[in-house]
CSV table of C-alpha atoms in Angstrom, one decimal:
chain,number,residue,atom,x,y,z
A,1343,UNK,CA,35.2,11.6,20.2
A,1344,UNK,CA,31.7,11.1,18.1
A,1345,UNK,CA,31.3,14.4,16.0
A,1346,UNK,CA,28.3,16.2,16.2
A,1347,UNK,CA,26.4,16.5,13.2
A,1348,UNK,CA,22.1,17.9,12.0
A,1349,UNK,CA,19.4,16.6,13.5
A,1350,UNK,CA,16.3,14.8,11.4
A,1351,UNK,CA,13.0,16.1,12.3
A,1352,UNK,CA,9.7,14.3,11.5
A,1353,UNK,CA,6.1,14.4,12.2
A,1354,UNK,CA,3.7,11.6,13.9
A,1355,UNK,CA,1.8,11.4,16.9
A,1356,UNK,CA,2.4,9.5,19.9
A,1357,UNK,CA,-0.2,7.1,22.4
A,1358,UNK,CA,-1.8,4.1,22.3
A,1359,UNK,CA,-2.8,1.8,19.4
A,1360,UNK,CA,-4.7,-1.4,20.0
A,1361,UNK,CA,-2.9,-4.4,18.2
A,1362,UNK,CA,-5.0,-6.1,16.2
A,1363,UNK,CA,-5.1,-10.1,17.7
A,1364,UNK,CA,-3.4,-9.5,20.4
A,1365,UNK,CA,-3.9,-9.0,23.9
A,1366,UNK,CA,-2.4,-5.5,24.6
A,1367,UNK,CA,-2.0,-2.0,23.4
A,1368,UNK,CA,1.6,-1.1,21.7
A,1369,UNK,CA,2.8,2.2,23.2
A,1370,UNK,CA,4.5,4.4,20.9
A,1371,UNK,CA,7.2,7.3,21.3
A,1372,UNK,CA,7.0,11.2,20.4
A,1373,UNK,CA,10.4,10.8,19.6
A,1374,UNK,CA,13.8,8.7,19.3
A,1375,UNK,CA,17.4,9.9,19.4
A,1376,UNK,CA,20.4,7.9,17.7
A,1377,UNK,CA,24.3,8.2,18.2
A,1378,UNK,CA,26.3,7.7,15.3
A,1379,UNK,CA,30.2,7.0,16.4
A,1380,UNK,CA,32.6,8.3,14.4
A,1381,UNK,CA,35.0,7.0,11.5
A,1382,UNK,CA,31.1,5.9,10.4
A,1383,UNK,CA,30.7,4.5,6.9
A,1384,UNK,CA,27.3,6.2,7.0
A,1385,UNK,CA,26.1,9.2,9.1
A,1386,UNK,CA,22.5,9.5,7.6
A,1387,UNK,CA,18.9,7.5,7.4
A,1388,UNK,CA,18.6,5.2,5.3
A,1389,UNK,CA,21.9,3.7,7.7
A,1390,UNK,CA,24.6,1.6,6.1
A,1391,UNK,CA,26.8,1.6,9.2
A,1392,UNK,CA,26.0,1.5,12.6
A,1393,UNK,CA,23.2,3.5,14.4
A,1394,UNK,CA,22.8,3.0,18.2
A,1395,UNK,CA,19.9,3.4,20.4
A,1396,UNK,CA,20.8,6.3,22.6
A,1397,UNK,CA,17.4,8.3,24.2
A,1398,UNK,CA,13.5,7.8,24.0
A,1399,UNK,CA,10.9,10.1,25.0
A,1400,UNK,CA,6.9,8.7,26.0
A,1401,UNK,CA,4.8,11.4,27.5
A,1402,UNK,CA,6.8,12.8,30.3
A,1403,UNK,CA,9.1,9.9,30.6
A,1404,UNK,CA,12.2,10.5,29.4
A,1405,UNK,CA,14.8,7.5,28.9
A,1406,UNK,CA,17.7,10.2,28.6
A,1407,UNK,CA,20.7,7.8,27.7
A,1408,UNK,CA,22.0,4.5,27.0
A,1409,UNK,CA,21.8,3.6,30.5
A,1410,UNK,CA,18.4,3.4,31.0
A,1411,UNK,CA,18.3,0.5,28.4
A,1412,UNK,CA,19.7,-3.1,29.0
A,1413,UNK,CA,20.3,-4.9,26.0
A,1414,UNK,CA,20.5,-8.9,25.2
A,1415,UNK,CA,23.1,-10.9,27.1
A,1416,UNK,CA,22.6,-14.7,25.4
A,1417,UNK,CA,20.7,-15.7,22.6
A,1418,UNK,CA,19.7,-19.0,21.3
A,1419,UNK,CA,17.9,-20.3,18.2
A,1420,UNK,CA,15.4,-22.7,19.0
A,1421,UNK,CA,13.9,-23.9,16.3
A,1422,UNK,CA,13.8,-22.8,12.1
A,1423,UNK,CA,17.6,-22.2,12.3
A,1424,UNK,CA,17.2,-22.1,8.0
A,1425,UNK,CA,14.8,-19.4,8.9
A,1426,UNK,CA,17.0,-16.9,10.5
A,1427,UNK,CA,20.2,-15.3,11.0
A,1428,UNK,CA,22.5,-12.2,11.7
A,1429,UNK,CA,22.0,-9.1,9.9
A,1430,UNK,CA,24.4,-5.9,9.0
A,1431,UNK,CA,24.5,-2.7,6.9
A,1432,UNK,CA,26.1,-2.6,4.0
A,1433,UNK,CA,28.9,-0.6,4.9
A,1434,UNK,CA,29.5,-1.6,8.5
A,1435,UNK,CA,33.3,-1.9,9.2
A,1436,UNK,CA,35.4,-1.6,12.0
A,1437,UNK,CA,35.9,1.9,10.6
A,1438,UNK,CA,33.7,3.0,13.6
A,1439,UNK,CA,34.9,0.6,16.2
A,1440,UNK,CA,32.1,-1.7,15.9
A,1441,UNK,CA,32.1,-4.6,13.0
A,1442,UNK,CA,29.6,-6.4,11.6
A,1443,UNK,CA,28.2,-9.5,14.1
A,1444,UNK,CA,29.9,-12.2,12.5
A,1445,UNK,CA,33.7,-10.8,12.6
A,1446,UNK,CA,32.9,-9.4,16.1
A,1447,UNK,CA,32.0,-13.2,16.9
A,1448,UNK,CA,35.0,-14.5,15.6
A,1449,UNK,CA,33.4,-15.9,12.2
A,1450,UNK,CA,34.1,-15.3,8.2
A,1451,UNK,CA,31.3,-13.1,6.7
A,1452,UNK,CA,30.4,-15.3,4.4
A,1453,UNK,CA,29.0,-18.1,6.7
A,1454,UNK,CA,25.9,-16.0,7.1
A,1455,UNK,CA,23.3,-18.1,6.1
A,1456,UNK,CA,25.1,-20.8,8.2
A,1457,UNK,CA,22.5,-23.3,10.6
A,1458,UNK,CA,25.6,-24.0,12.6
A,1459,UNK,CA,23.9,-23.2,16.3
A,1460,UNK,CA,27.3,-22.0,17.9
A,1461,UNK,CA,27.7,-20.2,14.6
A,1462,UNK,CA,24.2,-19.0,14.5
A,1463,UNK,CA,23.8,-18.0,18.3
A,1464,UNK,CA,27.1,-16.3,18.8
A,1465,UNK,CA,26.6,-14.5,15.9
A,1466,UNK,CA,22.8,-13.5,16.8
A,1467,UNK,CA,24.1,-12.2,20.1
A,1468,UNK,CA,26.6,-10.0,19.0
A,1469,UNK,CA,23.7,-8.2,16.4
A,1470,UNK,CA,21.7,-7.7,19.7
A,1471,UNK,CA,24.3,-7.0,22.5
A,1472,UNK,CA,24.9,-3.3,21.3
A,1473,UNK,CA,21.9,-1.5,21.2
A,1474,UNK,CA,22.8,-1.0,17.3
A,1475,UNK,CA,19.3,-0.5,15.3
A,1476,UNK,CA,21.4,-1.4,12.1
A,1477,UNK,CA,22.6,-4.8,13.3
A,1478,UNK,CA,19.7,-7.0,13.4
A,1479,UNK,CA,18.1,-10.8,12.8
A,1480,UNK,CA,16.5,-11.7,9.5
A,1481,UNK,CA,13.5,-13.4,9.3
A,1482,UNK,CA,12.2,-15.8,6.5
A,1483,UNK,CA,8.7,-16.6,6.6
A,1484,UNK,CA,6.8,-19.8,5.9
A,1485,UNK,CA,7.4,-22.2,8.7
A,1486,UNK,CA,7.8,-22.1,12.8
A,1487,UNK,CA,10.8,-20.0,14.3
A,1488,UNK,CA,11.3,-19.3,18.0
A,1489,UNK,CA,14.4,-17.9,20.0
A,1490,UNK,CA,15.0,-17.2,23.3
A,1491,UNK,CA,17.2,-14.4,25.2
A,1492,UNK,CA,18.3,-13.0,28.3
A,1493,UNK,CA,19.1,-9.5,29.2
A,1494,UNK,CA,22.2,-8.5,30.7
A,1495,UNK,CA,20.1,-7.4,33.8
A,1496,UNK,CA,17.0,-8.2,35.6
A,1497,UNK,CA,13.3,-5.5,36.2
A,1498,UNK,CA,10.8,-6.2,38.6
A,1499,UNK,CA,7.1,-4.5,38.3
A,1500,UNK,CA,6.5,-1.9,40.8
A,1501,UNK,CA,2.6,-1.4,39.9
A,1502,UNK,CA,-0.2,-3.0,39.6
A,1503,UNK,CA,-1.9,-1.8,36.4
A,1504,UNK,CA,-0.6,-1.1,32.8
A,1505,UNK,CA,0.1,2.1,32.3
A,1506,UNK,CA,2.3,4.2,29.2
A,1507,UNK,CA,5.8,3.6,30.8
A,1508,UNK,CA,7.2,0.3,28.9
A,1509,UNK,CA,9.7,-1.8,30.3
A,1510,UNK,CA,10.1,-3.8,27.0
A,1511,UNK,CA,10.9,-2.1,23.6
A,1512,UNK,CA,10.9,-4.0,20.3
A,1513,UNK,CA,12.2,-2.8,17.3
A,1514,UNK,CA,11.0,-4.5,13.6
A,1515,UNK,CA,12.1,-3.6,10.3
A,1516,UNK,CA,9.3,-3.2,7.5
A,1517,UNK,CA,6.4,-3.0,10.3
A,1518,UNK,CA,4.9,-6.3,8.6
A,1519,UNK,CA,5.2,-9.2,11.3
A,1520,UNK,CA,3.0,-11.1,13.8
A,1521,UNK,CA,4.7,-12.6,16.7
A,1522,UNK,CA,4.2,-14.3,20.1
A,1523,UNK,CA,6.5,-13.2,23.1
A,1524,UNK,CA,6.2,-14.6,26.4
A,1525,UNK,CA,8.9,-13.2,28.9
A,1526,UNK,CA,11.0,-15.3,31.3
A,1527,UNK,CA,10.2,-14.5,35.1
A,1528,UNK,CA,12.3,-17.4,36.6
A,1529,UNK,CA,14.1,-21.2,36.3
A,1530,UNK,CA,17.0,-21.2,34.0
A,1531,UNK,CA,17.6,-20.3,30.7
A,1532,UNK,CA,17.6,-24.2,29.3
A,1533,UNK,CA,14.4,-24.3,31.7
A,1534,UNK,CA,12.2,-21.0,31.9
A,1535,UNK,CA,9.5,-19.9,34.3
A,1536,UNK,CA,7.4,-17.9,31.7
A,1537,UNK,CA,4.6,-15.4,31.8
A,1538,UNK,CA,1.9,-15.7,30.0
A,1539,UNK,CA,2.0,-14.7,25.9
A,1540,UNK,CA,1.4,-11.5,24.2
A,1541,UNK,CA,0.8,-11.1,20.3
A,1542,UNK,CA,2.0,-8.8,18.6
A,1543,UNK,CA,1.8,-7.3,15.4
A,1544,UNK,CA,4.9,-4.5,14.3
A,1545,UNK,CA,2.2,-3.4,11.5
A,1546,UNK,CA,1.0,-1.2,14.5
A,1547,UNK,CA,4.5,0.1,15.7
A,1548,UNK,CA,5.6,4.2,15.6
A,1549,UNK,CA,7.6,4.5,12.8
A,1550,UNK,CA,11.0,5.8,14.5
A,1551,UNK,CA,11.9,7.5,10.6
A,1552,UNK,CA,15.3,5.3,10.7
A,1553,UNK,CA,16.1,3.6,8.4
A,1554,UNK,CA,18.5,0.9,7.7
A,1555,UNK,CA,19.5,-0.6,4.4
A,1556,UNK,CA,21.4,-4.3,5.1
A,1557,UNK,CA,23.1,-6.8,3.0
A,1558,UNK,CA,20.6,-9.1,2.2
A,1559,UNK,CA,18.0,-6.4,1.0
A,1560,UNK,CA,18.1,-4.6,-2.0
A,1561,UNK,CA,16.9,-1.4,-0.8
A,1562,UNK,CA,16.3,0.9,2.9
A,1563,UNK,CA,13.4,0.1,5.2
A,1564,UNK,CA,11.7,1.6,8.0
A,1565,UNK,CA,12.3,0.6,11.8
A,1566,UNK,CA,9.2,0.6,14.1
A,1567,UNK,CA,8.8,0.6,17.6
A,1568,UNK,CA,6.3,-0.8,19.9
A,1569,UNK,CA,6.1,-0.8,24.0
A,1570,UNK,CA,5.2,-3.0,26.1
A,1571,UNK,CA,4.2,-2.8,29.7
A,1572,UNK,CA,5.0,-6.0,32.1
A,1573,UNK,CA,1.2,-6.0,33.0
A,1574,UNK,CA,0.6,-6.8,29.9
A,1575,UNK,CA,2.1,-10.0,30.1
A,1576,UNK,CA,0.2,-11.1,33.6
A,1577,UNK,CA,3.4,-10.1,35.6
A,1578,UNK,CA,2.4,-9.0,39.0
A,1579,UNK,CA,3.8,-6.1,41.1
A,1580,UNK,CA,7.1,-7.5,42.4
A,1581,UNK,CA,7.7,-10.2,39.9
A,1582,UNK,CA,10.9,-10.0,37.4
A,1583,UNK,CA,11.9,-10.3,34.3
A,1584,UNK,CA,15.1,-11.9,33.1
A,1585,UNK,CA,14.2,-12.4,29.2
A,1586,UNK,CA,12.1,-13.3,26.3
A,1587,UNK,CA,11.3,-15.7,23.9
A,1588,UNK,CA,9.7,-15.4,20.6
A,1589,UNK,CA,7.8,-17.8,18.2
A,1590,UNK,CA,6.7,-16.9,15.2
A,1591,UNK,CA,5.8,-18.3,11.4
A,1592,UNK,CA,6.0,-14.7,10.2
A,1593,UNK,CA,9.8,-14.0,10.0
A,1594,UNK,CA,10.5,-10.8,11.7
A,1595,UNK,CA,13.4,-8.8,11.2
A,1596,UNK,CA,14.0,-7.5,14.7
A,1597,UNK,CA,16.4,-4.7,15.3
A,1598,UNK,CA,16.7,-4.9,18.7
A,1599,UNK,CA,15.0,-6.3,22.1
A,1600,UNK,CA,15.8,-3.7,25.1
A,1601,UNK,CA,14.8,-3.8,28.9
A,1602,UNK,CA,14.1,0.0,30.0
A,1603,UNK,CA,13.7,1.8,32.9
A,1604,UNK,CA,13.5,5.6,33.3
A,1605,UNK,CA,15.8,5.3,36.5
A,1606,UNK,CA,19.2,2.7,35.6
A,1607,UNK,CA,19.3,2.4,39.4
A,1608,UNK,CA,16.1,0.2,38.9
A,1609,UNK,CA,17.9,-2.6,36.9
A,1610,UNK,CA,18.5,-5.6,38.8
A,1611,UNK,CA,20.7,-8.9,38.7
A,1612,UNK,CA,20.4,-11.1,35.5
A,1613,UNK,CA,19.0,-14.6,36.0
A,1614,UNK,CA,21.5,-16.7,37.5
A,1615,UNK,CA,24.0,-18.3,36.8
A,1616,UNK,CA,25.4,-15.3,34.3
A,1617,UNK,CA,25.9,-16.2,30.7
A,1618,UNK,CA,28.7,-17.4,29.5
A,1619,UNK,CA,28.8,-15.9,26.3
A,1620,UNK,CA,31.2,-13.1,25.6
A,1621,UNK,CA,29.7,-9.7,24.6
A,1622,UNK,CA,31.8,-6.7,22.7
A,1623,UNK,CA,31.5,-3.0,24.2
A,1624,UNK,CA,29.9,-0.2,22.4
A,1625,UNK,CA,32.8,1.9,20.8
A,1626,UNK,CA,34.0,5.0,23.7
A,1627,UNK,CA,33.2,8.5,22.7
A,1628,UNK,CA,30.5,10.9,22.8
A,1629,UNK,CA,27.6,10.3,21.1
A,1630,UNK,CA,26.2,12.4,17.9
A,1631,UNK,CA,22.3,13.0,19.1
A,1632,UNK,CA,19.9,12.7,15.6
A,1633,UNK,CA,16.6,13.7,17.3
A,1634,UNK,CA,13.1,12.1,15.7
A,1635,UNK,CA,9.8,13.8,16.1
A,1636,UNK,CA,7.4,10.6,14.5
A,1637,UNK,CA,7.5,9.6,10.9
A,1638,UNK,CA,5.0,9.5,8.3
A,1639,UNK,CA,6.8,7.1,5.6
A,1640,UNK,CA,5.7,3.6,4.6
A,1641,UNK,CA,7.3,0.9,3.5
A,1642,UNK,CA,6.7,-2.2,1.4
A,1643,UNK,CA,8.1,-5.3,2.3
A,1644,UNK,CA,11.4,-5.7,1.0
A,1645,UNK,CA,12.7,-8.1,-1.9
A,1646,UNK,CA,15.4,-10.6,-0.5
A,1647,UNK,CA,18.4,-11.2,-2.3
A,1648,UNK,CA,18.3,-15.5,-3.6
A,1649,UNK,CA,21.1,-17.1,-1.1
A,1650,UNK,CA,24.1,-17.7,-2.3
C-alpha cells in the first residue's frame, strides 16, 4: 500500500497561451496530482525517486486517474543518438518497486551515455512506459535529433474544431526547448502515415511546480506541461492517432509523452502489428495524491555534468 502523505499547493492560472512560432495554442492545467509509491527514496518536490502521473484537471475536464492516460509502448532513436539518452533521479532504486530505466531494461547503469540503438531504445522506452515524471530523456543541443513512438493504445478525433480538451500532453524539464511533433495517423511504425507538424516551444508550458533533480544535473528543475488538441495537427473528425515523432536541434528533456482521454473507454487498438518490446508495470498499491494548484517558480537552464 502507497502511504498517504501533505499535499503541495501553488498558485498560477490556467488557459490558453499562444506559442510563439508555432502553429497552435499550448493548453495548460489548473492543477496536476502525483502518486508517490511507497519504500520511495524521495517523497517531496524537488523528486529524487519516482513521481507518477496520476490526475489532471483543465476547466471542467477532469482526467481523474491513471487510466485516462496511455503512455509510450515502443521508442526509437532516429537520428543524434550522441545527442540523447535515458534519464533517472538520483535516488531511484528498486526500493519503491520501480528501478531506474536502464536496470529495468536489463542493462548496467553505467552504459548511459551508450549510442548502442538496442541499448539506447530499450532503455528510452522503459523511462517513458510508466507515466514516471522523474524518469525522462536528456537532450543535448547543437545538432539534429528526432525519435519516434507509439502509444500503447490508439484515439480517434470526435470533433471538428480545437477546443481546451487535449488528447496529447508533453512534459519538458527547464521549459527552454523548441520542437517539431508531427503525430502518426497510420502505415507502420518503420513507415508512418503522418499528420501534419506542430512547433512547439515548452518556454510557454504551465509550470506543474514538480520538480525532479536527475543524475546528470547538478541541481532540481521545473517540469512544464503543454496540451495539445488533435485539430491542431490537421487531424480530422474520425482520424486516429497511434504515435509521435519529434525532431529537434534544441535537446529537450522530455518527462513524458501521454495520450488522454477524459473517458478510458475512448482508447482504441494500437497500430498494428503490436510492439514487440517488453514494457514493466507500474508498482501495485494505492497511490499518495500531491495535489498542484499552478506554480510561479522559474528555472534556469541547468549545468550538465562533463561525460564520463
Amino acid at each position: 500500500m502507497f502511504p498517504r502523505a501533505h499535499a503541495l499547493g501553488l498558485i498560477a492560472s490556467g488557459g490558453l497561451v499562444l506559442a510563439s512560432g508555432a502553429q497552435a495554442a499550448v493548453i495548460h492545467a489548473d492543477s496536476i496530482g502525483v502518486s508517490i509509491p511507497g519504500g520511495t527514496n524521495d517523497s517531496s518536490s524537488p523528486y529524487t525517486d519516482d513521481v507518477f502521473l496520476d490526475s489532471i484537471v483543465i476547466g471542467s475536464t477532469n482526467y481523474a486517474t491513471q487510466d485516462s492516460f496511455r503512455a509510450v509502448s515502443r521508442f526509437e532513436v532516429l537520428t543524434g543518438r550522441s545527442r540523447i539518452n535515458a534519464e533517472w533521479g538520483d535516488t531511484d532504486t528498486n526500493s519503491d518497486g520501480d528501478d531506474n530505466p536502464f536496470v529495468k531494461a536489463g542493462y548496467d547503469p553505467a552504459a548511459q551515455e551508450s549510442i548502442d540503438p538496442t541499448i539506447q531504445n530499450a532503455t528510452l522506452l522503459n523511462a517513458f512506459n510508466s507515466l514516471s515524471l522523474s524518469e525522462m530523456s536528456d537532450g543535448e543541443g547543437g545538432g539534429a535529433l528526432s525519435f519516434r513512438l507509439l502509444f500503447s493504445a490508439s484515439l480517434t478525433d470526435n470533433d471538428d474544431g480545437v477546443d481546451q480538451v487535449p488528447e496529447i500532453m508533453l512534459f519538458e524539464r527547464g521549459m527552454n526547448d523548441i520542437f517539431d511533433v508531427k503525430l502518426i495517423t497510420g502505415g507502420t511504425f518503420e513507415f508512418p502515415e503522418f499528420s501534419s507538424v506542430l512547433q512547439v516551444n515548452s518556454n510557454t508550458f504551465w509550470n506543474t511546480g514538480i520538480s525532479v533533480n536527475t543524475v546528470e544535473i547538478s541541481g532540481s528543475q521545473t517540469v512544464g506541461f503543454g496540451g495539445f488538441d488533435l485539430n491542431d495537427f490537421g487531424i480530422s473528425s474520425g482520424e486516429s492517432v497511434y504515435g509521435m515523432q519529434i525532431d529537434t536541434t534544441g535537446g529537450p528533456d522530455m518527462n513524458s509523452f501521454v495520450l488522454s482521454a477524459e473517458n478510458p473507454d475512448d482508447f482504441g487498438d494500437p497500430l498494428s502489428p503490436s510492439p514487440n518490446l517488453s514494457v514493466v508495470p507500474l508498482p501495485a498499491g494505492l497511490p499518495l495524491l500531491l495535489t498542484t494548484l499552478g506554480a510561479t517558480a522559474v528555472f534556469g537552464r541547468r549545468r550538465k555534468k562533463a561525460a564520463t
